[in-house]
Backbone as JSON Lines, residues from 0, in Angstrom:
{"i":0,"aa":"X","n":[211.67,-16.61,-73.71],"ca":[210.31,-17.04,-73.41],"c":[210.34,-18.53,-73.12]}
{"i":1,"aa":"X","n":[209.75,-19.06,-72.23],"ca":[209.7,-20.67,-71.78],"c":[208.28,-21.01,-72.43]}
{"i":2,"aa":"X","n":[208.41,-22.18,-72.0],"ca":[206.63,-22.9,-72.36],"c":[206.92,-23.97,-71.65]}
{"i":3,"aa":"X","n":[205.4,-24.54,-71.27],"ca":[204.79,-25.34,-70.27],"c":[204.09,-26.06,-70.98]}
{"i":4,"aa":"X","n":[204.45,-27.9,-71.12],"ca":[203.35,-28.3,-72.02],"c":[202.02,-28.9,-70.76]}
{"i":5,"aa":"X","n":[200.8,-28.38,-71.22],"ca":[199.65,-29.0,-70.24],"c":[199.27,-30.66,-70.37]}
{"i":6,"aa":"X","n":[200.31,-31.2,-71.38],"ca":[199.03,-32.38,-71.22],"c":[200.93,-33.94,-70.78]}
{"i":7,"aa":"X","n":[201.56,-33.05,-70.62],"ca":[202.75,-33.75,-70.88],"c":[203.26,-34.36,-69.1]}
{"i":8,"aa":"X","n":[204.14,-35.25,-68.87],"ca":[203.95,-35.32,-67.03],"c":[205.45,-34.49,-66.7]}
{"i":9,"aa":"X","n":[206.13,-33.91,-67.71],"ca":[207.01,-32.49,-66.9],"c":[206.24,-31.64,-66.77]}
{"i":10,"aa":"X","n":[206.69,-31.29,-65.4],"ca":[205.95,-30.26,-65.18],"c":[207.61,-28.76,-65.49]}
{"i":11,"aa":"X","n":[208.19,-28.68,-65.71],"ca":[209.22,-28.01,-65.75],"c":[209.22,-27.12,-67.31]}
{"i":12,"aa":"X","n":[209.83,-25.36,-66.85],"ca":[209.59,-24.64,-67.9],"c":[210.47,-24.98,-69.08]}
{"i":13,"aa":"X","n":[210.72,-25.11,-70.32],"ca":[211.36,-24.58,-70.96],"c":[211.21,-24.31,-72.43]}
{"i":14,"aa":"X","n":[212.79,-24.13,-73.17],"ca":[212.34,-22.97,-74.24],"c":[211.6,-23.83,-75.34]}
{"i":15,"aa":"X","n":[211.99,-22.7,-76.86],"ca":[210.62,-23.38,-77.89],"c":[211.52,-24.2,-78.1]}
{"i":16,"aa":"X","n":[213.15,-24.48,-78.77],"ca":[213.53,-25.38,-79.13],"c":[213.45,-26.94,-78.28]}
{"i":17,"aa":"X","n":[213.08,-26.77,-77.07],"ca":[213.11,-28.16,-76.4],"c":[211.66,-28.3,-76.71]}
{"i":18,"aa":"X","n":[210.85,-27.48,-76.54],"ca":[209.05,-28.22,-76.24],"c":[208.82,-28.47,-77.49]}
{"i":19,"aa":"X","n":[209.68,-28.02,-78.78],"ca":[209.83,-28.43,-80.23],"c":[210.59,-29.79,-80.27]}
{"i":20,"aa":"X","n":[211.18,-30.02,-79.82],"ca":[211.75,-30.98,-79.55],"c":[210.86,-32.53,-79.3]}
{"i":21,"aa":"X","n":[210.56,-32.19,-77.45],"ca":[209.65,-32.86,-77.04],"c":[208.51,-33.32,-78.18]}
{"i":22,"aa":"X","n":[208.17,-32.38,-78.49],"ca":[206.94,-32.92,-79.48],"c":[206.54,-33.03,-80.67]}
{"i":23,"aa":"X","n":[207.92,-33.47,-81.36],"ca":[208.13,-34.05,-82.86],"c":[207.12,-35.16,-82.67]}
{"i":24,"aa":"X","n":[207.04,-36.37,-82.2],"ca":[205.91,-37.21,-81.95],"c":[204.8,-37.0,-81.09]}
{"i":25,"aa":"X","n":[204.64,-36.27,-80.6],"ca":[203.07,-36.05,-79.84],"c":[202.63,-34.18,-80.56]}
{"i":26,"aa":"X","n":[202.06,-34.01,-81.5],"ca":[202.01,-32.68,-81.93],"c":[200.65,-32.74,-81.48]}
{"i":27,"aa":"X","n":[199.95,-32.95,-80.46],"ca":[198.27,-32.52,-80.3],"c":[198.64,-32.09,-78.78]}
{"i":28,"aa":"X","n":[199.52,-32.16,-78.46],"ca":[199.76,-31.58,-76.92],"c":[199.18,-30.1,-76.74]}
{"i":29,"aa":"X","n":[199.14,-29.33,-75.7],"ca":[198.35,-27.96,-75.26],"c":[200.06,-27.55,-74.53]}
{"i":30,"aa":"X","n":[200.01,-26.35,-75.12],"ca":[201.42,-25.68,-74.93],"c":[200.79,-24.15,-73.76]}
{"i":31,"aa":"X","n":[201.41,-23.9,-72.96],"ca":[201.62,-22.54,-71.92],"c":[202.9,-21.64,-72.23]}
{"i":32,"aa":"X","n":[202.35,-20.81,-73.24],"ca":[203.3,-19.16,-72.77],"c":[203.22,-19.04,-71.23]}
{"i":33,"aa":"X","n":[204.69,-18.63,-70.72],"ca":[205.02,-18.74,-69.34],"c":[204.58,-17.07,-68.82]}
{"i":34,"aa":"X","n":[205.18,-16.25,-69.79],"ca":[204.73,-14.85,-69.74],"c":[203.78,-14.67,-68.86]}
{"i":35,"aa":"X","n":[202.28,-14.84,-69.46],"ca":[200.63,-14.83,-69.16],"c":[200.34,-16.12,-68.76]}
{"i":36,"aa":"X","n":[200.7,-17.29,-69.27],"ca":[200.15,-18.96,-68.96],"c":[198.91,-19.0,-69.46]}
{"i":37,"aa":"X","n":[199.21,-18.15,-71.24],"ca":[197.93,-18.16,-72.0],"c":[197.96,-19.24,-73.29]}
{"i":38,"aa":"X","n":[197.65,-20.26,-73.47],"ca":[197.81,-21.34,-74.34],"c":[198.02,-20.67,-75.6]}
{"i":39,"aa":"X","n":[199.61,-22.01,-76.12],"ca":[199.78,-21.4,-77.52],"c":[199.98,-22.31,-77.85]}
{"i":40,"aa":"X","n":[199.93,-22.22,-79.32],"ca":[199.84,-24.01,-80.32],"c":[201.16,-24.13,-80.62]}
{"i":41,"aa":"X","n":[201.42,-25.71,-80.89],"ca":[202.68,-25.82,-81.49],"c":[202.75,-24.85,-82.84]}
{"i":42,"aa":"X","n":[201.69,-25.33,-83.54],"ca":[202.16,-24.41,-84.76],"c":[202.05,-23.09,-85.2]}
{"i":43,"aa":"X","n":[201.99,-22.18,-84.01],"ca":[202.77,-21.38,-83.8],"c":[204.48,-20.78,-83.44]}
{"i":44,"aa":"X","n":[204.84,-21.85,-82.54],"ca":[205.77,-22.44,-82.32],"c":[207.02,-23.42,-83.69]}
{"i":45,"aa":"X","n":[206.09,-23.01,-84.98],"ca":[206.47,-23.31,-85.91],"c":[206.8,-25.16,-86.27]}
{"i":46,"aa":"X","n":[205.97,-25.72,-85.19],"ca":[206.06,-27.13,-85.7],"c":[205.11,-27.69,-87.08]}
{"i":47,"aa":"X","n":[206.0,-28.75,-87.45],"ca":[205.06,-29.04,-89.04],"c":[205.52,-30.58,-88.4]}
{"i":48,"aa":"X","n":[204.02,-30.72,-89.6],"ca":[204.09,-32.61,-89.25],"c":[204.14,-33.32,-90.71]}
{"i":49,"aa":"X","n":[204.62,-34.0,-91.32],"ca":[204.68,-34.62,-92.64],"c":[204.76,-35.97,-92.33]}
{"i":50,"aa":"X","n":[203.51,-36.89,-92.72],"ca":[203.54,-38.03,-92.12],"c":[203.87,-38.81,-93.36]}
{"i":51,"aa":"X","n":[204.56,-39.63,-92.92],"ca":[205.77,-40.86,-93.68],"c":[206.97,-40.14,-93.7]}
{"i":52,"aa":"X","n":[207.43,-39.17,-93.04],"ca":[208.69,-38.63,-92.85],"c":[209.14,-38.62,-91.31]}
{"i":53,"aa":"X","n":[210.42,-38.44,-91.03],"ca":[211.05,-38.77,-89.57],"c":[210.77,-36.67,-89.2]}
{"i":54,"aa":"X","n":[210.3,-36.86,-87.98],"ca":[209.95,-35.14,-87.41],"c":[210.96,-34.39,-87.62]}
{"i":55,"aa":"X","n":[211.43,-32.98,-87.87],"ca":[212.34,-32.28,-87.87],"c":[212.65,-31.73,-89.27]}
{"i":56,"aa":"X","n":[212.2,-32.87,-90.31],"ca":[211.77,-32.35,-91.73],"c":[211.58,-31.72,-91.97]}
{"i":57,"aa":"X","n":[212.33,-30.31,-92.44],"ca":[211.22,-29.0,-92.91],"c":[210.37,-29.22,-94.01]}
{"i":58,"aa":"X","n":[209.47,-28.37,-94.3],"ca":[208.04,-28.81,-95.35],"c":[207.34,-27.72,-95.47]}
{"i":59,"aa":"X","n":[206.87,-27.28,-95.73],"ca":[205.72,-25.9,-95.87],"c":[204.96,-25.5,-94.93]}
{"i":60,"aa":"X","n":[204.06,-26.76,-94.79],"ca":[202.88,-26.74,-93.53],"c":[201.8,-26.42,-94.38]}
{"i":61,"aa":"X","n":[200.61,-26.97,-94.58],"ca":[199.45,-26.68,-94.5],"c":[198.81,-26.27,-93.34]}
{"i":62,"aa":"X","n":[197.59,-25.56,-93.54],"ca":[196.76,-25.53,-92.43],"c":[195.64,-26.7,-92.27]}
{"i":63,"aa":"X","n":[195.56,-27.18,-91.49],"ca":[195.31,-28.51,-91.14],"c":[194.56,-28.57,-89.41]}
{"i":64,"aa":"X","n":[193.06,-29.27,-89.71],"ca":[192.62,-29.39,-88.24],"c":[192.75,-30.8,-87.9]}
{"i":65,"aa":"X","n":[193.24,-31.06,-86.37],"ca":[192.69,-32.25,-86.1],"c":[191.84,-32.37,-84.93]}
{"i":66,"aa":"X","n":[190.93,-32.88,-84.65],"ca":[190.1,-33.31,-83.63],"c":[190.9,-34.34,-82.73]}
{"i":67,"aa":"X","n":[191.13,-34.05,-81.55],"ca":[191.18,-34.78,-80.97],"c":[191.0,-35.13,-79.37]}
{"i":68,"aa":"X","n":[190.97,-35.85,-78.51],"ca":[190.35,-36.08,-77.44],"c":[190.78,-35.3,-76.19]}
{"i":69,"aa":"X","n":[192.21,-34.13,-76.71],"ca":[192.55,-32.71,-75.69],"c":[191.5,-31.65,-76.38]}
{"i":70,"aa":"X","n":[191.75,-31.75,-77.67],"ca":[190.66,-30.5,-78.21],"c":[191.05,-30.71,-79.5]}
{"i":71,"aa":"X","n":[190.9,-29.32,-80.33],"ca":[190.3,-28.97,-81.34],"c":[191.95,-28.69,-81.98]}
{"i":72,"aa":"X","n":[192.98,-29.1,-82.48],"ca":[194.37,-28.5,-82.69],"c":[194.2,-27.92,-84.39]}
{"i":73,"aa":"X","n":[194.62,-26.46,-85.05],"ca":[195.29,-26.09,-85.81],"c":[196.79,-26.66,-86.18]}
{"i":74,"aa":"X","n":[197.18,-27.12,-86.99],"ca":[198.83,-27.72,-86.97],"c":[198.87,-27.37,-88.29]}
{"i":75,"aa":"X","n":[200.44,-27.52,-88.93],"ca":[200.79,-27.19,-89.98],"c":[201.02,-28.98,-90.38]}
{"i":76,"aa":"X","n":[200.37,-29.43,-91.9],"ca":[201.04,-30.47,-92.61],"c":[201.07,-30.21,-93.0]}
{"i":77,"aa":"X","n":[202.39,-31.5,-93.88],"ca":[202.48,-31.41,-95.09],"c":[202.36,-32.54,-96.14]}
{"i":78,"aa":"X","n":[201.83,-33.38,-96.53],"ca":[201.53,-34.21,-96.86],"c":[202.66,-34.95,-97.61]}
{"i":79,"aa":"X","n":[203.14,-35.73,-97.4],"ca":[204.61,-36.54,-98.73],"c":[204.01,-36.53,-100.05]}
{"i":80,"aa":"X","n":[204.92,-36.22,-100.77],"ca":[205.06,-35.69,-101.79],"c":[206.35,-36.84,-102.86]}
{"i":81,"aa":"X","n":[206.75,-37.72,-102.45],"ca":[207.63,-38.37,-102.64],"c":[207.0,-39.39,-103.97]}
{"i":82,"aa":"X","n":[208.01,-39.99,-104.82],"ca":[207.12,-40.6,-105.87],"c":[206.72,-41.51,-105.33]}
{"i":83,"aa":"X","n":[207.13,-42.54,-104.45],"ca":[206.09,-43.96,-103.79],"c":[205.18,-43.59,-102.15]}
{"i":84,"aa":"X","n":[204.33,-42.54,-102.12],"ca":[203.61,-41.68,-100.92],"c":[202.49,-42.17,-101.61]}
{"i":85,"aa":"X","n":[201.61,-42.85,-100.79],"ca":[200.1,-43.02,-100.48],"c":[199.52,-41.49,-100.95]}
{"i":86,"aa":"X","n":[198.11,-41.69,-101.25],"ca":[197.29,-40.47,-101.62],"c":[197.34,-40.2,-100.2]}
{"i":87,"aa":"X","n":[196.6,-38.91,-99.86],"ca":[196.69,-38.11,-98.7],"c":[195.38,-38.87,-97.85]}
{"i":88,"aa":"X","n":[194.69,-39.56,-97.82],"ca":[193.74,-39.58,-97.3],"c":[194.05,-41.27,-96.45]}
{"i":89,"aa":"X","n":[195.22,-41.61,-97.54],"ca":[196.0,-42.99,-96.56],"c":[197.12,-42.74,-95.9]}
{"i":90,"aa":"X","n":[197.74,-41.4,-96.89],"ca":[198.96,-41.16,-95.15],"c":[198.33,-40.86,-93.9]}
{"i":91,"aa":"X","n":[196.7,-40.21,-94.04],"ca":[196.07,-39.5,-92.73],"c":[195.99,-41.15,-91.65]}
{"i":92,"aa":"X","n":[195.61,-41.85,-92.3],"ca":[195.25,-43.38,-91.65],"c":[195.96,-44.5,-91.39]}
{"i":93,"aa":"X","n":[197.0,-43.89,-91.96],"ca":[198.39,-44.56,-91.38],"c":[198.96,-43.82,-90.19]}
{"i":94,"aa":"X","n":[198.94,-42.55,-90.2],"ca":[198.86,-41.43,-88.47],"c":[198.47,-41.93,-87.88]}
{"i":95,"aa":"X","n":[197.08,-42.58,-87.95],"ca":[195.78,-43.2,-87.34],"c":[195.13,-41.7,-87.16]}
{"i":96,"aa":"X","n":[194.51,-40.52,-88.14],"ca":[193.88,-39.82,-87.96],"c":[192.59,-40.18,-89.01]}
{"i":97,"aa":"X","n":[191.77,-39.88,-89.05],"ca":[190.94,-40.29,-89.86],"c":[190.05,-39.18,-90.83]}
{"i":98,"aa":"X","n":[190.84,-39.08,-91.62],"ca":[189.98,-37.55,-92.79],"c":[188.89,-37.82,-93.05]}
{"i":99,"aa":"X","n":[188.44,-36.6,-93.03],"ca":[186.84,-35.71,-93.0],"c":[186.12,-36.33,-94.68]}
{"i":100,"aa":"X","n":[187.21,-36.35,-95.6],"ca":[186.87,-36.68,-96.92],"c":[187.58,-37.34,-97.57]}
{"i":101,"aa":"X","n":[187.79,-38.08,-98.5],"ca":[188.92,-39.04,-99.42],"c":[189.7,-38.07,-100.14]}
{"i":102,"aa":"X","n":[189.15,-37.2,-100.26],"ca":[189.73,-35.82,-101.77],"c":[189.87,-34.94,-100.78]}
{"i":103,"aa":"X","n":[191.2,-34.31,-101.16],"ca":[192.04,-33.08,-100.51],"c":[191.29,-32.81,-99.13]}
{"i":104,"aa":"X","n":[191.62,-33.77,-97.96],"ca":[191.43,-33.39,-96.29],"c":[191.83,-32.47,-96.23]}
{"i":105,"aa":"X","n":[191.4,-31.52,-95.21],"ca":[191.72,-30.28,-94.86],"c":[191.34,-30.21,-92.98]}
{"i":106,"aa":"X","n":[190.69,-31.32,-92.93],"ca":[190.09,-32.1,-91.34],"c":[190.45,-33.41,-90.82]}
{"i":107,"aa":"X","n":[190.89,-33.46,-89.7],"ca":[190.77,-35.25,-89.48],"c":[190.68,-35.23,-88.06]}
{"i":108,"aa":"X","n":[190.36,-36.37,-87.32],"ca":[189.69,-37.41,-86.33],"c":[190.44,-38.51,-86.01]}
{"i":109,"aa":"X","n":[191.19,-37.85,-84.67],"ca":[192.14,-39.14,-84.33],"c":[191.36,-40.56,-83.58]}
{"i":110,"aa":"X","n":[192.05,-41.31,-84.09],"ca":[191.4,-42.56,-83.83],"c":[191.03,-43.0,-82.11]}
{"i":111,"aa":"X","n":[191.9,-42.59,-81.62],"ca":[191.5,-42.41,-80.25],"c":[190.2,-41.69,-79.55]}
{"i":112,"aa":"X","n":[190.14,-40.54,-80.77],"ca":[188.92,-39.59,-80.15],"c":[187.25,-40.43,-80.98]}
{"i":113,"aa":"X","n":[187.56,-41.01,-82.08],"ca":[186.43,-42.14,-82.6],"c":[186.18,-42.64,-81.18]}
{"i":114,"aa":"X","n":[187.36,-44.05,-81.04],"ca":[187.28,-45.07,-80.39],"c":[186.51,-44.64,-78.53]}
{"i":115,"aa":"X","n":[186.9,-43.06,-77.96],"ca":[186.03,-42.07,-76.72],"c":[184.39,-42.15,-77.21]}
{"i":116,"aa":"X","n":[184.1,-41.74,-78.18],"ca":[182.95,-41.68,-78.92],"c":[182.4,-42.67,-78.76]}
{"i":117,"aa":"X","n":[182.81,-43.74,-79.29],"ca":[182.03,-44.84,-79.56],"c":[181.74,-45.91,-78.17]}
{"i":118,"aa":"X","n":[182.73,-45.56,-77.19],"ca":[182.62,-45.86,-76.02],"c":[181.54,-45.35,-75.27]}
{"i":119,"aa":"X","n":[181.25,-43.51,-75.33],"ca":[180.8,-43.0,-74.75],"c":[179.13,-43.53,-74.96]}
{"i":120,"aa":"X","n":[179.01,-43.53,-76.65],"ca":[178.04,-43.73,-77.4],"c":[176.85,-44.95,-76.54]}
{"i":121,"aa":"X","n":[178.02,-46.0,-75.92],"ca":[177.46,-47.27,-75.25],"c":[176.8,-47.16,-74.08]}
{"i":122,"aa":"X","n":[177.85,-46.53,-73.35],"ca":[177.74,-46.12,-72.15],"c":[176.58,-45.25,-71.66]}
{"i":123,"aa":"X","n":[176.78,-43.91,-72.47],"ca":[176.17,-42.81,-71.76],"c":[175.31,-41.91,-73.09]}
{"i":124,"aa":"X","n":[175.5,-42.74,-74.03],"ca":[173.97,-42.44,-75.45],"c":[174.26,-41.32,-75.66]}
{"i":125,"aa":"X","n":[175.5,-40.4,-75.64],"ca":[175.57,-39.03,-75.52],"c":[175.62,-38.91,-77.33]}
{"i":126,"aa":"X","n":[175.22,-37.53,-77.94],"ca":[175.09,-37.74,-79.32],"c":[176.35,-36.91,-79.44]}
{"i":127,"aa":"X","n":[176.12,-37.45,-81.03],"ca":[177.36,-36.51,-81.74],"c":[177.26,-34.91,-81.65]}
{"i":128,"aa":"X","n":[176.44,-34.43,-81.37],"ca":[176.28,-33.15,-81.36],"c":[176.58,-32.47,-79.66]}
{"i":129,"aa":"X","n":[176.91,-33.3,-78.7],"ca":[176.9,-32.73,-77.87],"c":[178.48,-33.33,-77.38]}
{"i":130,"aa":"X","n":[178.89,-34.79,-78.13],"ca":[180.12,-35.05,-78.03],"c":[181.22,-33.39,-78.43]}
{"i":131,"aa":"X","n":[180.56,-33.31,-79.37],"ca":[181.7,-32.1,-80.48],"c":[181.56,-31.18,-79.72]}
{"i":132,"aa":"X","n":[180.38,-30.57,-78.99],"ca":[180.55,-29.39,-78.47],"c":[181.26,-29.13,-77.14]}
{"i":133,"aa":"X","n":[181.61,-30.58,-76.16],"ca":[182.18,-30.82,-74.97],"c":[183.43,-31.14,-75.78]}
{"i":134,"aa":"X","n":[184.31,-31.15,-76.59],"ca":[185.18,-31.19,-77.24],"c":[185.92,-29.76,-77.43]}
{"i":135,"aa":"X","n":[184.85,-28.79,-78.03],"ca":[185.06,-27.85,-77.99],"c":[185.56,-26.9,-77.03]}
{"i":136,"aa":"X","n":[184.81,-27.24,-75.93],"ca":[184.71,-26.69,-74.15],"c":[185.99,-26.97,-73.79]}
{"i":137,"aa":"X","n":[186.5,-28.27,-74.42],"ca":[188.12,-28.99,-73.71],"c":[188.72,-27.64,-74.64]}
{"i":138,"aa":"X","n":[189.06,-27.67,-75.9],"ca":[189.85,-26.33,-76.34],"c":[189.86,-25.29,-76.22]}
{"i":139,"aa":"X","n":[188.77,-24.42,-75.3],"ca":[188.76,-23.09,-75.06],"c":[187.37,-23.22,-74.05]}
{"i":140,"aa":"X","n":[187.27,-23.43,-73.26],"ca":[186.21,-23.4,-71.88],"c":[185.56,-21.73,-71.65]}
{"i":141,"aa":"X","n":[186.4,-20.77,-72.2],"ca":[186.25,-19.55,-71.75],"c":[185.56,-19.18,-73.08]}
{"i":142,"aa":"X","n":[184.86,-19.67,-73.91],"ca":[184.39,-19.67,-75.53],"c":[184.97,-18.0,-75.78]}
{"i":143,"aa":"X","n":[186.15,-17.88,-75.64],"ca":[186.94,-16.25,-76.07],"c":[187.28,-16.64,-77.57]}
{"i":144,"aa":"X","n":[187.92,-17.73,-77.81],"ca":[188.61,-17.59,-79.12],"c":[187.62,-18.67,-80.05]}
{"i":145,"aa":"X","n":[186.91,-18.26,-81.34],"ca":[186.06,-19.01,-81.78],"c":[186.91,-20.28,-82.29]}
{"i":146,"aa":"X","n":[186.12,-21.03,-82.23],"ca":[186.45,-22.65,-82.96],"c":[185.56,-22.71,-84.2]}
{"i":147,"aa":"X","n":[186.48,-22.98,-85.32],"ca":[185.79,-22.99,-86.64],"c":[186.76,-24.9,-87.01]}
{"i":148,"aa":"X","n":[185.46,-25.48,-87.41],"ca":[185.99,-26.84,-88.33],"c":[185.1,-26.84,-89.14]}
{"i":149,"aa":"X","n":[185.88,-27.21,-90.29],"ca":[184.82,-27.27,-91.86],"c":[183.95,-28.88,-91.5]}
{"i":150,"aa":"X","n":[182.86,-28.12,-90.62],"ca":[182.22,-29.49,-89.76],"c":[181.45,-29.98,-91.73]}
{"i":151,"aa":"X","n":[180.98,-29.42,-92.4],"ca":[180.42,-29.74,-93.63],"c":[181.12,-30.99,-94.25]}
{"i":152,"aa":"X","n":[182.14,-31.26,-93.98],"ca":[182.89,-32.47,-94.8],"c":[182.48,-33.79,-93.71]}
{"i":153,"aa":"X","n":[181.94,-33.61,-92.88],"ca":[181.78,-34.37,-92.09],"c":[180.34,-34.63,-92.78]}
């Protein structure tokens, strides 16, 4: 099976171990099963992210959302666990993602997709409620597969 990453500038097929590869540092990318050219997540693809660790680390994976300015990503973390590791809510902000809550994140908000927001906010007065839902549209346009974020911690 190959894969096609959509947001990456190869345009060229290949397998999971390379697009696993490729995207030890960019894990919010949009991945193509070549099969159908029906989007599949990295972490399906079995990528995990443990931030203050070098990529390739195995770790458990949590289930973990992040928002960000391709869409809506499911990923597996794992938070460090090490005796000198920041609480979880400063490894998220050292990523530069920004958690939903101080106590056990389970959501976060990459700083890039704030910094769209707050641009947009100037520009074009668009609200938060219609930012998130054109967010949404970027992760699944065809509204087939539901989008659930524990928007409540927000």
């Amino acid at each position: 099976v190959l894969y096609c990453c959509w947001d990456c500038f190869r345009v060229e097929m290949v397998c999971c171990a390379c697009i696993l590869q490729w995207h030890a540092h960019n894990p919010l990318h949009r991945e193509w099963h070549s099969t159908f050219f029906v989007q599949v997540s990295l972490k399906l693809l079995s990528l995990h992210i443990q931030p203050g660790h070098n990529p390739g680390e195995k770790s458990s994976g949590n289930d973990f959302v992040v928002i960000d300015i391709h869409g809506i990503h499911k990923i597996s973390l794992d938070f460090c666990g090490c005796e000198t590791a920041q609480i979880h809510y400063k490894q998220l902000i050292r990523a530069q993602w920004f958690p939903a809550t101080a106590t056990n994140p389970q959501t976060a908000a990459t700083f890039a997709l704030m910094e769209f927001f707050h641009l947009l906010t100037f520009e074009s007065k668009v609200s938060a409620y219609k930012f998130y839902h054109s967010i949404t549209r970027r992760t699944d346009n065809t509204s087939t597969t539901p989008i659930r974020v524990c928007l409540h911690q927000y």
